[in-house]
Structures are given as C-alpha cells and as structure tokens.
mmCIF file of C-alpha atoms and ligand atoms in Angstrom:
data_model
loop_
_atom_site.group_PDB
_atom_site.id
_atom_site.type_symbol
_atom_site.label_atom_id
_atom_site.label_comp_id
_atom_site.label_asym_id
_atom_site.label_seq_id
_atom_site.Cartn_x
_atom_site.Cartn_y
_atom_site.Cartn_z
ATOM 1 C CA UNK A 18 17.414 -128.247 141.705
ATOM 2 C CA UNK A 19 18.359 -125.011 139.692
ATOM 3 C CA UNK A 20 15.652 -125.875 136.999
ATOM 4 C CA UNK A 21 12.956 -125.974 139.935
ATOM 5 C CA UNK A 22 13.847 -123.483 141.515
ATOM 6 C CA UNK A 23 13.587 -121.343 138.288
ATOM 7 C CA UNK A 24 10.217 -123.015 137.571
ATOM 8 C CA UNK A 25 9.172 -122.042 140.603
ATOM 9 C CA UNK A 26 9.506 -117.898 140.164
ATOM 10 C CA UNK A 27 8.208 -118.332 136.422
ATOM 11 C CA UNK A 28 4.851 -119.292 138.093
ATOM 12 C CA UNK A 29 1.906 -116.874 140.213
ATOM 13 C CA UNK A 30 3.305 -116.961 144.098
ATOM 14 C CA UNK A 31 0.185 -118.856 145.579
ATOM 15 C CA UNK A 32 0.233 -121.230 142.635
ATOM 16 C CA UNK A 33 3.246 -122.408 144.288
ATOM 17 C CA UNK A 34 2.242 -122.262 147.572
ATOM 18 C CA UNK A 35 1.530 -125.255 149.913
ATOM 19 C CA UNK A 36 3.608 -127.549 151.557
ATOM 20 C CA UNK A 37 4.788 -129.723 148.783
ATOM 21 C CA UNK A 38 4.745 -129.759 145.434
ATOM 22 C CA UNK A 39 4.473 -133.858 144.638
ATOM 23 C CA UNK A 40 5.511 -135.141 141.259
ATOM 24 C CA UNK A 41 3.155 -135.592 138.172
ATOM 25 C CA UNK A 42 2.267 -139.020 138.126
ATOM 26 C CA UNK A 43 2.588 -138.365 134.097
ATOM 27 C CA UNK A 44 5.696 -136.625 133.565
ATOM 28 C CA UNK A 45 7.587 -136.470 137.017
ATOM 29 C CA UNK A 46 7.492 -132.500 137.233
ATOM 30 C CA UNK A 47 5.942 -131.295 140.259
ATOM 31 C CA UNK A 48 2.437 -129.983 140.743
ATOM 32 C CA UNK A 49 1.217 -126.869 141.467
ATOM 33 C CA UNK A 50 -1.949 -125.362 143.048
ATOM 34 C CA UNK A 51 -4.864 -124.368 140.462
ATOM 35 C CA UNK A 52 -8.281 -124.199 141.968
ATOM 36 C CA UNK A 53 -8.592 -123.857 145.882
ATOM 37 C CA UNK A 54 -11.357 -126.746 147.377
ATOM 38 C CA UNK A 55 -14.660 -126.117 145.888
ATOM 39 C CA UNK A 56 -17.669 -128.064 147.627
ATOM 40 C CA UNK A 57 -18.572 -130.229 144.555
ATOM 41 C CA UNK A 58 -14.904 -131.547 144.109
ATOM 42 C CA UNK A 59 -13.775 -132.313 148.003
ATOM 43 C CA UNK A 60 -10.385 -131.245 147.146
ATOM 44 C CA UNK A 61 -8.208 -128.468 145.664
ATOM 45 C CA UNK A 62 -7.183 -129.198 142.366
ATOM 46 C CA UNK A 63 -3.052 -129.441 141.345
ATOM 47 C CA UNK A 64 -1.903 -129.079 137.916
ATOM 48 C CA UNK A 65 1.509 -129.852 136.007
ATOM 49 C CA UNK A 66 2.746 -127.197 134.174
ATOM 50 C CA UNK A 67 4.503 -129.132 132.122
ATOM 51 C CA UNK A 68 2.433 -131.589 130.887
ATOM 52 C CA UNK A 69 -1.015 -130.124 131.658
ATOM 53 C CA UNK A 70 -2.209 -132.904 133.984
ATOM 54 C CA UNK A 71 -4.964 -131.327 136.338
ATOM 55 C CA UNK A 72 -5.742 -133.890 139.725
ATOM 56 C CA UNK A 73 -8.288 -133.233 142.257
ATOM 57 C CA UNK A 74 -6.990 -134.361 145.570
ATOM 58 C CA UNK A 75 -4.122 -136.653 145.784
ATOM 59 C CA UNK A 76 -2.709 -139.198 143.283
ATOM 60 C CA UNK A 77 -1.722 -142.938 143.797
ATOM 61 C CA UNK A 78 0.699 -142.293 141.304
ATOM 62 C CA UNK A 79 1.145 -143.355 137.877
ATOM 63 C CA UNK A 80 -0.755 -146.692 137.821
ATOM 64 C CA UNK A 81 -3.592 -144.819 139.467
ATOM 65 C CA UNK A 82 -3.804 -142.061 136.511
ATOM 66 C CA UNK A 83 -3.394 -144.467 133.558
ATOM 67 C CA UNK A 84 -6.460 -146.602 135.249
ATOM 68 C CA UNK A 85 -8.444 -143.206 135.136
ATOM 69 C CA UNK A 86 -7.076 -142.585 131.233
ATOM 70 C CA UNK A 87 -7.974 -146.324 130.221
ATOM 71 C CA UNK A 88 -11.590 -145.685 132.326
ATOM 72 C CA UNK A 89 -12.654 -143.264 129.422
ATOM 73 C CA UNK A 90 -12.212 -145.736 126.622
ATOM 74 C CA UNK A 91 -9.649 -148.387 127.227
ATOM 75 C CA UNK A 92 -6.192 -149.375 126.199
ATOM 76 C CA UNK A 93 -6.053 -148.378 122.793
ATOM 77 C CA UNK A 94 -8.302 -145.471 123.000
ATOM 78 C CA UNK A 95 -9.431 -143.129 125.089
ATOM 79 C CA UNK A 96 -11.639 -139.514 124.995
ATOM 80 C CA UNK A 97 -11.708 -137.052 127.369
ATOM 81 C CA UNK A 98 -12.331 -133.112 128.203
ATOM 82 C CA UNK A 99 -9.216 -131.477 127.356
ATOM 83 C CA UNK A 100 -7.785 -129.757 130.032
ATOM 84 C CA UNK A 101 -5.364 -128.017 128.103
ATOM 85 C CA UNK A 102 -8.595 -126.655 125.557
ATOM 86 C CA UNK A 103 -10.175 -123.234 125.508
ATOM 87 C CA UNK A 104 -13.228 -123.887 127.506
ATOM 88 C CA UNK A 105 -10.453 -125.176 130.035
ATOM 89 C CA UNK A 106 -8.623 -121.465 129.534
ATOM 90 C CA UNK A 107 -11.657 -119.525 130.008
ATOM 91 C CA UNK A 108 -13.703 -121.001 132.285
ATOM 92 C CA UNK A 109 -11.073 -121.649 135.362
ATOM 93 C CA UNK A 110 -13.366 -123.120 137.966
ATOM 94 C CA UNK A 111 -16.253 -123.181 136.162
ATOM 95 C CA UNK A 112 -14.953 -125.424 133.186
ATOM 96 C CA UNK A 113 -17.722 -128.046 132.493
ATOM 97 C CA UNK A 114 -15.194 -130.479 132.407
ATOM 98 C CA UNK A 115 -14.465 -129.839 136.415
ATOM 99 C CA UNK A 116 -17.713 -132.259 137.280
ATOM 100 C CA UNK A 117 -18.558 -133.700 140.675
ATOM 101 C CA UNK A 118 -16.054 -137.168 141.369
ATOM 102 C CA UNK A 119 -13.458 -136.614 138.713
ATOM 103 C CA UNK A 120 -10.314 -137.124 139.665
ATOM 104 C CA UNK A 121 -7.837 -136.457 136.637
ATOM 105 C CA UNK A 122 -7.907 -134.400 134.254
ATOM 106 C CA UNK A 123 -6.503 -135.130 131.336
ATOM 107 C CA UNK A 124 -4.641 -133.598 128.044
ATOM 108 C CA UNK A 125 -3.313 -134.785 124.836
ATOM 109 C CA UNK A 126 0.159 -134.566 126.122
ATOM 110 C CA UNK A 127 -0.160 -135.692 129.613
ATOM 111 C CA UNK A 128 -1.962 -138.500 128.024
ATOM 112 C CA UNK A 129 1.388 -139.099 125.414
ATOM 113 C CA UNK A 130 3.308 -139.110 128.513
ATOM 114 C CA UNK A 131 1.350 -142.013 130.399
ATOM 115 C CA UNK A 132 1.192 -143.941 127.960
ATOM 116 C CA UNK A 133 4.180 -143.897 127.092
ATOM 117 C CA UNK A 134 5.050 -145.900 130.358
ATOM 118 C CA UNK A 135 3.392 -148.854 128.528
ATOM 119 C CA UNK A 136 5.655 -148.422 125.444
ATOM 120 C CA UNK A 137 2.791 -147.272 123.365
ATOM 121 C CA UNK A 138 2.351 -144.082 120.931
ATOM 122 C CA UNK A 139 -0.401 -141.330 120.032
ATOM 123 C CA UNK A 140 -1.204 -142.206 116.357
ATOM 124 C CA UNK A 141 -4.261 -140.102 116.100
ATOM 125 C CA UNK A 142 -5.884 -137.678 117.700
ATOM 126 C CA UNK A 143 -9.340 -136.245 117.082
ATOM 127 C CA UNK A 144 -11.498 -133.281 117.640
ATOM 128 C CA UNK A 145 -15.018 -134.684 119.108
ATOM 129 C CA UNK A 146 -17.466 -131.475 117.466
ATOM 130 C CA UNK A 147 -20.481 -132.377 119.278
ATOM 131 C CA UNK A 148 -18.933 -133.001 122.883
ATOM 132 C CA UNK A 149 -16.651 -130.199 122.428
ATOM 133 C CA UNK A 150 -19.555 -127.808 121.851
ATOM 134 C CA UNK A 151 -21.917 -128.851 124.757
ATOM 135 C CA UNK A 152 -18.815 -128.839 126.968
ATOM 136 C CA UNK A 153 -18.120 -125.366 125.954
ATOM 137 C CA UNK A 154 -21.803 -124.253 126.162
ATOM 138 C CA UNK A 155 -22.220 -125.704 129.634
ATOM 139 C CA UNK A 156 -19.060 -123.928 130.681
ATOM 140 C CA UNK A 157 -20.509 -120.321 129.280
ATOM 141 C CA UNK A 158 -24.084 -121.232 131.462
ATOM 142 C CA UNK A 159 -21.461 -121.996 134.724
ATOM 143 C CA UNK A 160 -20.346 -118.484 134.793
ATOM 144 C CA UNK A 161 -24.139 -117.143 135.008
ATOM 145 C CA UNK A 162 -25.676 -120.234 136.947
ATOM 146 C CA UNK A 163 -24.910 -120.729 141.635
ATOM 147 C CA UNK A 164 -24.925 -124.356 140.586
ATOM 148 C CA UNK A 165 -22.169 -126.035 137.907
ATOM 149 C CA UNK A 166 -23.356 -128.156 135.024
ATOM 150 C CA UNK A 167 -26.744 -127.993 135.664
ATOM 151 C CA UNK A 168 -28.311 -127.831 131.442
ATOM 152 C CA UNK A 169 -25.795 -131.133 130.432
ATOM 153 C CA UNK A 170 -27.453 -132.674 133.283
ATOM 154 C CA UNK A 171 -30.991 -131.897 132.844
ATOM 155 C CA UNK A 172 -30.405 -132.786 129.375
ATOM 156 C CA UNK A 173 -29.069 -136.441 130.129
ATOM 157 C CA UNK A 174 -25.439 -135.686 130.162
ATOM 158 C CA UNK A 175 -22.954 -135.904 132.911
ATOM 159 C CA UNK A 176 -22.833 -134.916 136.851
ATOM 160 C CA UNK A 177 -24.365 -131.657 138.409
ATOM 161 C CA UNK A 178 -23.676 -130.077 141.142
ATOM 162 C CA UNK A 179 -27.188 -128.008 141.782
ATOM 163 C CA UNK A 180 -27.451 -125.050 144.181
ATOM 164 C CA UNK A 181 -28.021 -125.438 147.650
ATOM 165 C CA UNK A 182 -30.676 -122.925 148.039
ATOM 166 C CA UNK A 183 -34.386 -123.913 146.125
ATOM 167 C CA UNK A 184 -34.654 -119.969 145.160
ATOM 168 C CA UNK A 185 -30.963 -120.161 143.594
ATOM 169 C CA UNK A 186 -31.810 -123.725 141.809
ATOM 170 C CA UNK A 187 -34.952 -121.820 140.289
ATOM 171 C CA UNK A 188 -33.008 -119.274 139.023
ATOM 172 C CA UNK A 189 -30.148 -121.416 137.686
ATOM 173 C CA UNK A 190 -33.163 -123.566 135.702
ATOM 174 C CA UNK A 191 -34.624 -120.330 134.129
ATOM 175 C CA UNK A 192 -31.308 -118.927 133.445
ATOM 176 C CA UNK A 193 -30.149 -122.317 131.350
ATOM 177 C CA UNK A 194 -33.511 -121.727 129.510
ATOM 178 C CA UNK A 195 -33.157 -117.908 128.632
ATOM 179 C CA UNK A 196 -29.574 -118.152 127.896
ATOM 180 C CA UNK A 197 -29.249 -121.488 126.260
ATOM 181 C CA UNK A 198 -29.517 -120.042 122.766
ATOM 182 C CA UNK A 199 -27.326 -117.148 123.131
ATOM 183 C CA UNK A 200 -24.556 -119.196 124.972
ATOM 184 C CA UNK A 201 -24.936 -121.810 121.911
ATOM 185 C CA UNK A 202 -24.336 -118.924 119.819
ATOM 186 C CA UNK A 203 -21.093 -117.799 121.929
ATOM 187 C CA UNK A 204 -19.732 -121.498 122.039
ATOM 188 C CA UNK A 205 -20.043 -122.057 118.535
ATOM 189 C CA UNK A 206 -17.174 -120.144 116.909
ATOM 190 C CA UNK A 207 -15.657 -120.214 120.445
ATOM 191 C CA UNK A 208 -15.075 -123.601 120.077
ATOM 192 C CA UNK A 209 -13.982 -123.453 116.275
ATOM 193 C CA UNK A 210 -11.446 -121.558 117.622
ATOM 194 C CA UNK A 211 -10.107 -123.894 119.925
ATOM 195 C CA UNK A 212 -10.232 -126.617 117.848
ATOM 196 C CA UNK A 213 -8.253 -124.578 115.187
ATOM 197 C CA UNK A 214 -5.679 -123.949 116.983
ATOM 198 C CA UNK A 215 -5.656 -127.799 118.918
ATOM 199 C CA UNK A 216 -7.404 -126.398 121.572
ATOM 200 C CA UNK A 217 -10.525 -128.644 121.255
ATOM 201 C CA UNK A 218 -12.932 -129.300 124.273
ATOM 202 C CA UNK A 219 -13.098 -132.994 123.770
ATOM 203 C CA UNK A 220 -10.491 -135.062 122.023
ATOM 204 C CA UNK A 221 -10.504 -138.604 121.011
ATOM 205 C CA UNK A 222 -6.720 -140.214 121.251
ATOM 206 C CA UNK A 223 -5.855 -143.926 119.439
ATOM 207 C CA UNK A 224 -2.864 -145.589 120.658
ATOM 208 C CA UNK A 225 -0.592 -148.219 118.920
ATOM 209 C CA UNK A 226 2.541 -150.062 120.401
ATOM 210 C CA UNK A 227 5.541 -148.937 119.404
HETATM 211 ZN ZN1 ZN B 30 3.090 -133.562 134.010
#
C-alpha cells in the first residue's frame, strides 16, 4: 500500500485522477490516465507506468492483451508501434501509432512481461527503419493536420481519422503535400535518434521458450 501510495504523488495529479486505477493486465501495477477521450478512439487512454502498456478503454485482462500482442505477428513474433519510442514522447495525442480501433498499445517491456505468462523469453529485438520513419513522419504531419493519420492512409497504410469539416479535410490534404518533404526531413534524424537510444518507432520482438 505504501509503494502505491508513493507512486501515486511521483505522478501529474490528474494523471491519477479517476475513480480507479485497475491493474496492468501486463505487469499488475495500476494504470493511470494519459489521453482524455478523443472522438477517433471512443475511449480515454490508461497507461502503466511501469511497464509502458498504453490501453484505450477497458481491458479483459491479461488473456485479452496477449491476443492483441499475438494479433501483430503471432506466438513467436510480433511487431508493433512502440509506445515507449520517441514519436510516442513527442507526439502525445497525436502519435501515429494512436490510430482509429486500437486497443493496446504495446512496448518492448510490457511485451517481456506478457509473455512471460506463457513461460517464454525476448531473444531479439529489432529496429523496423522503414515503419519507424513513416510512423514518425505521420506523427510530425498530425500536429499541423484537424484530421490524424491522414498521408499513411492516402498512401495505403493504416487507419485515418479525416476531419469532419470538407474545408478542414482540404486543408489537411494540401498540408500533407506541402509539408511532406520537410517533415521527412525532421523525422529522419529524429528517428535515428530514437532508435539510438532504443527508442525506435516500430520494433520487431522474437520469442523463444524458456
Ligand atoms: Zn504494466
């Protein structure tokens, strides 16, 4: 009780806010509020601060999250946005990897964790370069565009969630145009930098048994 209640006044007031605080379905710790309900997600978003673990909405528990781990490759591998990353850091809300109907989101350790329940290991763990830079580019257009992931999209790649308004869509397609070159520009060495210090947008994880 001591060690939450200390964990509790190490974190911002309203990220501890809320009527409960349920446990990580990855590590057991309990969840705090990150992002407040934004229309394309249909729920605030928790996250662990132990383990990383980001959820939209509720959790089933830990069944639930390794089904969603094992969804993005399956039981020996997996590849995912990284949550714990740089993009993740900088871009808050408007992280690319924050797309419409995702539910958890993962990171290298929350990912050790779960595993872990099926007695099996991390053996390797890799940076994904050309994910990891269009993730990191689409977060840079998010913080100039009214809709979220709109260039991956257009492009063939993931989920958007487009402006409501035609004149603001307009604007959000010209803007991805304009800026698509400078932002690459931006997200190059941005993401070098994140991967340098294991901070990678995408990661690729193998697991073995133990
Ligand atoms: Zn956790």
């Amino acid at each position: 009780m001591d060690d939450l209640t200390t964990r509790a006044r190490t974190v911002p007031l309203e990220a501890g806010a809320g009527p409960d605080n349920p446990p990580c379905p990855a590590c057991s710790e309990p969840l705090f509020g990150w992002l407040a309900e934004v229309d394309r997600l249909g729920a605030p978003v928790r996250r662990c601060e132990s383990c990383g673990l980001g959820i939209v909405g509720e959790s089933a528990g830990t069944e639930e999250a390794l089904a969603a781990l094992a969804q993005s490759g399956d039981q020996e591998r997996a590849r995912f946005a990284n949550r714990a990353g740089l993009a993740c850091s900088l871009g808050g809300a408007g992280w690319a990897g924050l797309e419409p109907g995702v539910h958890y989101l993962f990171t290298v350790e929350a990912a050790r964790r779960l595993v872990a329940r099926r007695d099996q290991v991390v053996h390797r763990r890799r940076w994904v370069p050309g994910p990891s830079f269009a993730l990191t580019w689409q977060t840079l257009l998010n913080s100039v565009t009214f809709g979220h992931n709109v260039a991956l999209a257009a492009l063939g790649h993931g989920r958007a969630a487009p402006a409501e308004e035609r004149w603001q869509r307009r604007i959000d397609g010209l803007a991805s145009i304009v800026l698509a070159i400078p932002a690459a520009i931006v997200a190059v060495p941005l993401e070098l930098l994140g991967a340098l210090f294991r901070g990678g947008g995408v990661v690729d994880l193998r697991f073995e048994l133990l």
